[in-house]
mmCIF file of C-alpha atoms in Angstrom:
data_model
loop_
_atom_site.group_PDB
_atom_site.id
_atom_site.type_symbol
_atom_site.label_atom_id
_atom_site.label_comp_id
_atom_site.label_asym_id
_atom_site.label_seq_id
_atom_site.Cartn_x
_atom_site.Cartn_y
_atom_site.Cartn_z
ATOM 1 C CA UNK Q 1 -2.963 26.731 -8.079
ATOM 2 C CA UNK Q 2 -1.218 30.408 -8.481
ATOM 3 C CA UNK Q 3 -0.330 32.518 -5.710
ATOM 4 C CA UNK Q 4 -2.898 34.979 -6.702
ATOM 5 C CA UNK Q 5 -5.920 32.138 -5.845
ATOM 6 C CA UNK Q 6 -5.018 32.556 -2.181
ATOM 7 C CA UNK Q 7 -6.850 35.639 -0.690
ATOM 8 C CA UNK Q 8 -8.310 37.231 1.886
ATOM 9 C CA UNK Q 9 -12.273 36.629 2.234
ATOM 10 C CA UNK Q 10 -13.938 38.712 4.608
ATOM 11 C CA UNK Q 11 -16.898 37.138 6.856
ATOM 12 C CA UNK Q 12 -20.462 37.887 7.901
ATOM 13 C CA UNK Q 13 -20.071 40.463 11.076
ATOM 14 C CA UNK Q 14 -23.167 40.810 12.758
ATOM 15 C CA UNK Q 15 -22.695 44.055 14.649
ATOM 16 C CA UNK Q 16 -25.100 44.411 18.239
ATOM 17 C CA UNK Q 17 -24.266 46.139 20.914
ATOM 18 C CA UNK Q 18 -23.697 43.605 23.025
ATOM 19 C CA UNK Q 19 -20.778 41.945 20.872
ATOM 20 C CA UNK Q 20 -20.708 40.976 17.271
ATOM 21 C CA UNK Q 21 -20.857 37.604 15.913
ATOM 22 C CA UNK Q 22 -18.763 36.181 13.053
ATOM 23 C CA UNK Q 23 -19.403 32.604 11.031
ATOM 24 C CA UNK Q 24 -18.081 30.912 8.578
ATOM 25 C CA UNK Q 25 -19.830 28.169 5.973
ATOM 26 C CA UNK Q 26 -17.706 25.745 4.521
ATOM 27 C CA UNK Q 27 -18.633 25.645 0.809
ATOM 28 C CA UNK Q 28 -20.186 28.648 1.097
ATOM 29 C CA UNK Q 29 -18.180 31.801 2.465
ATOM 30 C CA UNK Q 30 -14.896 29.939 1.988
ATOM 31 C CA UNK Q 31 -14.362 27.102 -0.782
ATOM 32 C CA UNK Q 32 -14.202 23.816 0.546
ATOM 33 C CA UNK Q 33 -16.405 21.757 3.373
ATOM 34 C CA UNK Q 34 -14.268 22.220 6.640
ATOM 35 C CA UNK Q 35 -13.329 18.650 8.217
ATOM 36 C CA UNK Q 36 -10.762 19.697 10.682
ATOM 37 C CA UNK Q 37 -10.349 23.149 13.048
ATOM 38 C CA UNK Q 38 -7.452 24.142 15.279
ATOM 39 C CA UNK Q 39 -5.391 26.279 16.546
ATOM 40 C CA UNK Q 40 -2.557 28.408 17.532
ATOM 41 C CA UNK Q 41 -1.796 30.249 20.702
ATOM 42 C CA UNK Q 42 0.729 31.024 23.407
ATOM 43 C CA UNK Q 43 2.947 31.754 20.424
ATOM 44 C CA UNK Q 44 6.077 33.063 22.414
ATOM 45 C CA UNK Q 45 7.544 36.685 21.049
ATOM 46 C CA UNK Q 46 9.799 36.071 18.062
ATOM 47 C CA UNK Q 47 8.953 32.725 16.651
ATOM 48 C CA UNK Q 48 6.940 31.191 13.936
ATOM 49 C CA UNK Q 49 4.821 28.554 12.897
ATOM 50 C CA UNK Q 50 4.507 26.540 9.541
ATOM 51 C CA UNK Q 51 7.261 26.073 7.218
ATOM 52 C CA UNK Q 52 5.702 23.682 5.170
ATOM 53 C CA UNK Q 53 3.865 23.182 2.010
ATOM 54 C CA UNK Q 54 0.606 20.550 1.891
ATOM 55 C CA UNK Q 55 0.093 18.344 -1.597
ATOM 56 C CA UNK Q 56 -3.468 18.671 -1.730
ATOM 57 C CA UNK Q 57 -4.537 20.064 1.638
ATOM 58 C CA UNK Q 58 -7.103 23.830 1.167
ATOM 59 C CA UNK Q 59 -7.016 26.014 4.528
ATOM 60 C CA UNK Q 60 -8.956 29.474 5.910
ATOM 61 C CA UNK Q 61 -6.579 31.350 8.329
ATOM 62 C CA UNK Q 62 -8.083 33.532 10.685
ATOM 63 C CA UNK Q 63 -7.028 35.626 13.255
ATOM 64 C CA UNK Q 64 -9.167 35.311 16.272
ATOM 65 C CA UNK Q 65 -7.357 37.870 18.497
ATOM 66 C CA UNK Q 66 -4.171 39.820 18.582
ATOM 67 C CA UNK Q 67 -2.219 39.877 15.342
ATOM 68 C CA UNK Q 68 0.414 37.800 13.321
ATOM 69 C CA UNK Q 69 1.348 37.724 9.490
ATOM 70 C CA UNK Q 70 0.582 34.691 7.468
ATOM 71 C CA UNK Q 71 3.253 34.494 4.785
ATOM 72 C CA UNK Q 72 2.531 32.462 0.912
ATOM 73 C CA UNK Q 73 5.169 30.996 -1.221
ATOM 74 C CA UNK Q 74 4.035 29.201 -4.185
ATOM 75 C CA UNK Q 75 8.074 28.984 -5.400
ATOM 76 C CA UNK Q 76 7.727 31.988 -7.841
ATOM 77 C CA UNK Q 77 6.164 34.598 -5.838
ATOM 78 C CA UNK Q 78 5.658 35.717 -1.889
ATOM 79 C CA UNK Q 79 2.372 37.148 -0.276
ATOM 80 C CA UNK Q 80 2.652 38.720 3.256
ATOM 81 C CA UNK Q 81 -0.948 39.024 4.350
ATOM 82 C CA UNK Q 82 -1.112 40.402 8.252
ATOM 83 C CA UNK Q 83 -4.466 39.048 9.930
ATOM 84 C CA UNK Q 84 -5.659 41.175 12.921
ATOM 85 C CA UNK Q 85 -9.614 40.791 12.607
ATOM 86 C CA UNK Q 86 -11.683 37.922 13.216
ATOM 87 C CA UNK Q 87 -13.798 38.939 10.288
ATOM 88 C CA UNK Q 88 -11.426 38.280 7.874
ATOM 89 C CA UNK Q 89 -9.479 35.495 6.680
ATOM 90 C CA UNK Q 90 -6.974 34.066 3.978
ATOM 91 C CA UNK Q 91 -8.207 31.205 1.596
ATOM 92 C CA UNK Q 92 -4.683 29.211 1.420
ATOM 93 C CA UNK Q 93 -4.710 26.621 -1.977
ATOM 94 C CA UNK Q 94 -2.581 23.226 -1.970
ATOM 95 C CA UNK Q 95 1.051 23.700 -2.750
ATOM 96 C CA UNK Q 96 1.698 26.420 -1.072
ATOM 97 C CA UNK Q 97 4.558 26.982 0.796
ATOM 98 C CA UNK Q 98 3.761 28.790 4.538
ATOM 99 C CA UNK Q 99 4.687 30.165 7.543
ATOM 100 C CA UNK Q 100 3.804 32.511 10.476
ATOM 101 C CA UNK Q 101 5.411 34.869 12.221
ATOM 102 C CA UNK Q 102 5.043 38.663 13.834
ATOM 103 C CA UNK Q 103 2.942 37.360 16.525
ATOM 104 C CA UNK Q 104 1.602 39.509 19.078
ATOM 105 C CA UNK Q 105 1.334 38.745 22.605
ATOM 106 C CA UNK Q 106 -1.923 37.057 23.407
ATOM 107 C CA UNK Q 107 -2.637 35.986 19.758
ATOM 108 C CA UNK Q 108 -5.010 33.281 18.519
ATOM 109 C CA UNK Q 109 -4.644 31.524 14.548
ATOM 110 C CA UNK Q 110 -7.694 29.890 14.007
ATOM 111 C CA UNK Q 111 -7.292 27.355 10.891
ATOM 112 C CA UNK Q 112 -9.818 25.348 8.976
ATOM 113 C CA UNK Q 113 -8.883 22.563 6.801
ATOM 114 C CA UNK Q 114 -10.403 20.871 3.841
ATOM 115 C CA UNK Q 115 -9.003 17.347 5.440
ATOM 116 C CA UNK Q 116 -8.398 15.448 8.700
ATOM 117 C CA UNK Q 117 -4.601 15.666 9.589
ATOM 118 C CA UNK Q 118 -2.874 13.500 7.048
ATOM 119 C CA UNK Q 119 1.823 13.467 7.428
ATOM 120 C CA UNK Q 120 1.455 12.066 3.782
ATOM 121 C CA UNK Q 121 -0.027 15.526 2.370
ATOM 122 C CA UNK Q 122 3.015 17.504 4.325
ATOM 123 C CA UNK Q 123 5.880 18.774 2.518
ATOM 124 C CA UNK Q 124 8.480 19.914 5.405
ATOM 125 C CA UNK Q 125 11.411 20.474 3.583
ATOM 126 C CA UNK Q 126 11.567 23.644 1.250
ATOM 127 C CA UNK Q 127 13.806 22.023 -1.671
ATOM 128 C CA UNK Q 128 11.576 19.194 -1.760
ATOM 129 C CA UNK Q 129 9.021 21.967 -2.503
ATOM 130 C CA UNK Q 130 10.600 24.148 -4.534
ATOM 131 C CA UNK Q 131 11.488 21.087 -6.883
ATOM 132 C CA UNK Q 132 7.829 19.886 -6.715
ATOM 133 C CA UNK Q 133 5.856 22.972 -7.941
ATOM 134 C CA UNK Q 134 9.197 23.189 -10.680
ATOM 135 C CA UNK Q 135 10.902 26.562 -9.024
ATOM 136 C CA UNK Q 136 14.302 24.309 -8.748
#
């Protein structure tokens, strides 16, 4: 799937004044049925998450609080999407090479997956990907 596939979708925000509410449909608002959730937090200042790639694996990135910057390589091209609203989130497609960084302090990444956790759909080393999706 091209870069250009992975996007940001924004979410139902039901405003009221005593907080809003946010949700999310899978095979509806995002494309897939979700069959895994979790999450990222206590993120200490300077590092990053990711750097890997997944075979066949779809995800929905959202920030829940805070702020960080979801970063796309699909071996041609780079996306730098920065997340700081739980209303909005970024579709990410299978081969896809990823990564997160510029974390804020108290940040939460929030990811939904089209799969339960599989190591055989992980690609964790970046020439392995690069030669896969033919960038090598």
């Amino acid at each position: 799937m091209p870069l250009n596939d992975c996007r940001i979708i924004e979410l139902p925000k039901i405003a009221d004044a005593r907080g809003n509410l946010t949700f999310v449909e899978g095979g509806n608002h995002i494309p897939f049925d979700i069959k895994r959730v979790y999450y990222l937090y206590d993120v200490p200042g300077g590092a990053d998450r990711g750097e890997h790639g997944h075979k066949s694996l779809h995800q929905f990135v959202i920030c829940m609080s805070g702020s960080f910057d979801l970063v796309l390589d699909d071996g041609f091209d780079v996306k730098r999407f920065h997340l700081n609203r739980s209303y909005f989130g970024v579709y990410v497609c299978p081969m896809m090479w990823r990564y997160l960084d510029n974390f804020s302090s108290g940040s939460v990444c929030m990811v939904m997956a089209s799969a339960k956790y599989d190591e055989q759909d992980y690609i964790r080393d970046k020439k392995d990907f690069l030669k896969a999706v033919g960038a090598s």
